[in-house]
């Protein structure tokens, strides 16, 4: 249960004064629905209202806090003209200007004859000083609130600066003092304040330097978030490891037979990955290992070796992929390899229905079939195994962690191998998987040529079309990827349809279209026609990302390449150049390119190494945007910026490790404070794994 001390932070934002349901909705989209979300919404700038000159020396263009005597109000003859209030001090005069003014209100806050503090930007108009819509108006009694450095927050349409400043101040005021969860000496060494002090300071920047991520207040908050992340991962991991594993030690017979039938020999990287995996499987703790490798690096064969080891040891193995296309592709690779050893594999997708499906399930349940391959259809309740001892999950970041657990729950202490083609930088790996063991396939199977990658402005489209035409004449297949326009499939689809029509008109009836809204069978049909049939040019939205092998594909055109993430571009590009022939990737961009966009395309041109590309992308864009949207499944940080706080992440990991060694159940005083930290960052699930008391 969340400690009571945190309750004020976890109340709804609409409980703050002045925030009703309408504003609540806006705040929810800006920061989140609760007070704590607003606490994490840190200022992005400052307004310095400490400049308080006399009018005679007030500099136009600057924000100033003026002490004025209010003079005559001049209501406009028509609503279109502004309402003016003439004010003065003992050195000069200024006009306050209001559009769409409410006279009653203005008379109340600026009564003629009274002295008032007025803060806003000083301007010169027609030779005199004026201030349009002052930001702050008050009396001498409010001087401390007004004449200060004010935070500026990121806004959303409908929410004004003033409203957000007020709400954030109210939210921060609710933050309680919390017990210190950081190690004393480390805290002292960093020179960081206590948590509540840090939060207040982060919301009260005094100069630009206070906005920097390395500032002590922000650094501390980021570290807290990272420590909560690392500690939670370790708690979950320990919980999983505690569940007794099983030693799977096959006699190698099936593996030898399949190797003998392979038309190639494994690369050094593949051999090493297989060795690491089978060693994990042989040990009696549960395996949880990540196999990372670019598209085409040969992960499937590695997975197959692991699956065969499980079968040799008397168990069953399941391989799960996120899309039907990928399932079919794995099936195509694996099925022929199983023939010589007389094993069969059940392929299960959402399309399986009725009697045929029932028969497949029966064979898995009885153990007659030792291997299963499928989409999330493998999770369905009625799918049961006789003895599932290895679960392999491809492209894991598309599944939730829950689904990963769902599949392993179908087995008894099943080992888990997660495969990903997303070249996740080391720092992000740590936040998503903690210290999960990793095997990397950095070496590609022999004979691959790097794809010749060029960046061209969209204005060169006619040249590109002509080059594509020549390539088609030579019998090559061409991918044409259409842009991410609006994160909206409907809009993306319209663009792709339009492009397909144009290209078809140009080249005749050899153009196919594939997109995310198509049904599985339709996608497979068009992919098959592209891979081996009559379709020579395939226009697609980004569905080819985790798609298919088309060895004849020699050219890929990517429109508006500047809108894609680098990891995504790299994965797209991985679809070509898989044969022995040279391949070309044309990245079309819309000028003018910003510096970052230019640098990113340059990385694509220069490097063919997914890991290098991912590290560069992290540096150039930051973690938030790296893998595109939230769908990446990687944790989103509110306070930490991994591109900047990478060292803090390493420190947080080390700290979490030490905590797990010294006080794994978080029982001592620091442990109790760390539980509060976990709740503060909503890692409630991890706290559940602690033995209570
Ligand atoms: P990934 O799943 O990592 O994208 P795959 O496992 O689908 O890659 O392998 C891509 C292609 O490379 C397949 O056609 C596969 O048969 C082939 N391949 C895998 N390993 C080797 C190797 N050691 N030598 C030659 N070709 C290989
Ligand atoms: Mg694969």
PDB file of N, CA and C and ligand atoms in Angstrom, residues 299-300 326 329-330 394, ligand 2:
ATOM      1  N   UNK A 299      19.289 -14.330 -36.352  1.00  0.00           N
ATOM      2  CA  UNK A 299      18.813 -14.690 -35.019  1.00  0.00           C
ATOM      3  C   UNK A 299      17.982 -15.972 -35.033  1.00  0.00           C
ATOM      4  N   UNK A 300      17.272 -16.189 -36.150  1.00  0.00           N
ATOM      5  CA  UNK A 300      16.339 -17.316 -36.171  1.00  0.00           C
ATOM      6  C   UNK A 300      17.053 -18.646 -35.944  1.00  0.00           C
ATOM      7  N   UNK A 326       5.766 -12.052 -39.883  1.00  0.00           N
ATOM      8  CA  UNK A 326       6.996 -12.544 -39.260  1.00  0.00           C
ATOM      9  C   UNK A 326       6.886 -14.015 -38.894  1.00  0.00           C
ATOM     10  N   UNK A 329       7.442 -15.932 -41.925  1.00  0.00           N
ATOM     11  CA  UNK A 329       8.839 -15.931 -42.333  1.00  0.00           C
ATOM     12  C   UNK A 329       9.677 -16.882 -41.495  1.00  0.00           C
ATOM     13  N   UNK A 330       9.450 -16.885 -40.203  1.00  0.00           N
ATOM     14  CA  UNK A 330      10.142 -17.847 -39.341  1.00  0.00           C
ATOM     15  C   UNK A 330       9.797 -19.270 -39.780  1.00  0.00           C
ATOM     16  N   UNK A 394      10.247 -12.973 -30.076  1.00  0.00           N
ATOM     17  CA  UNK A 394      10.913 -12.145 -31.078  1.00  0.00           C
ATOM     18  C   UNK A 394      10.363 -10.723 -31.016  1.00  0.00           C
TER      19      UNK A 394
HETATM   20 MG1  LIG B   2      14.144 -12.507 -37.490  1.00  0.00          MG
END
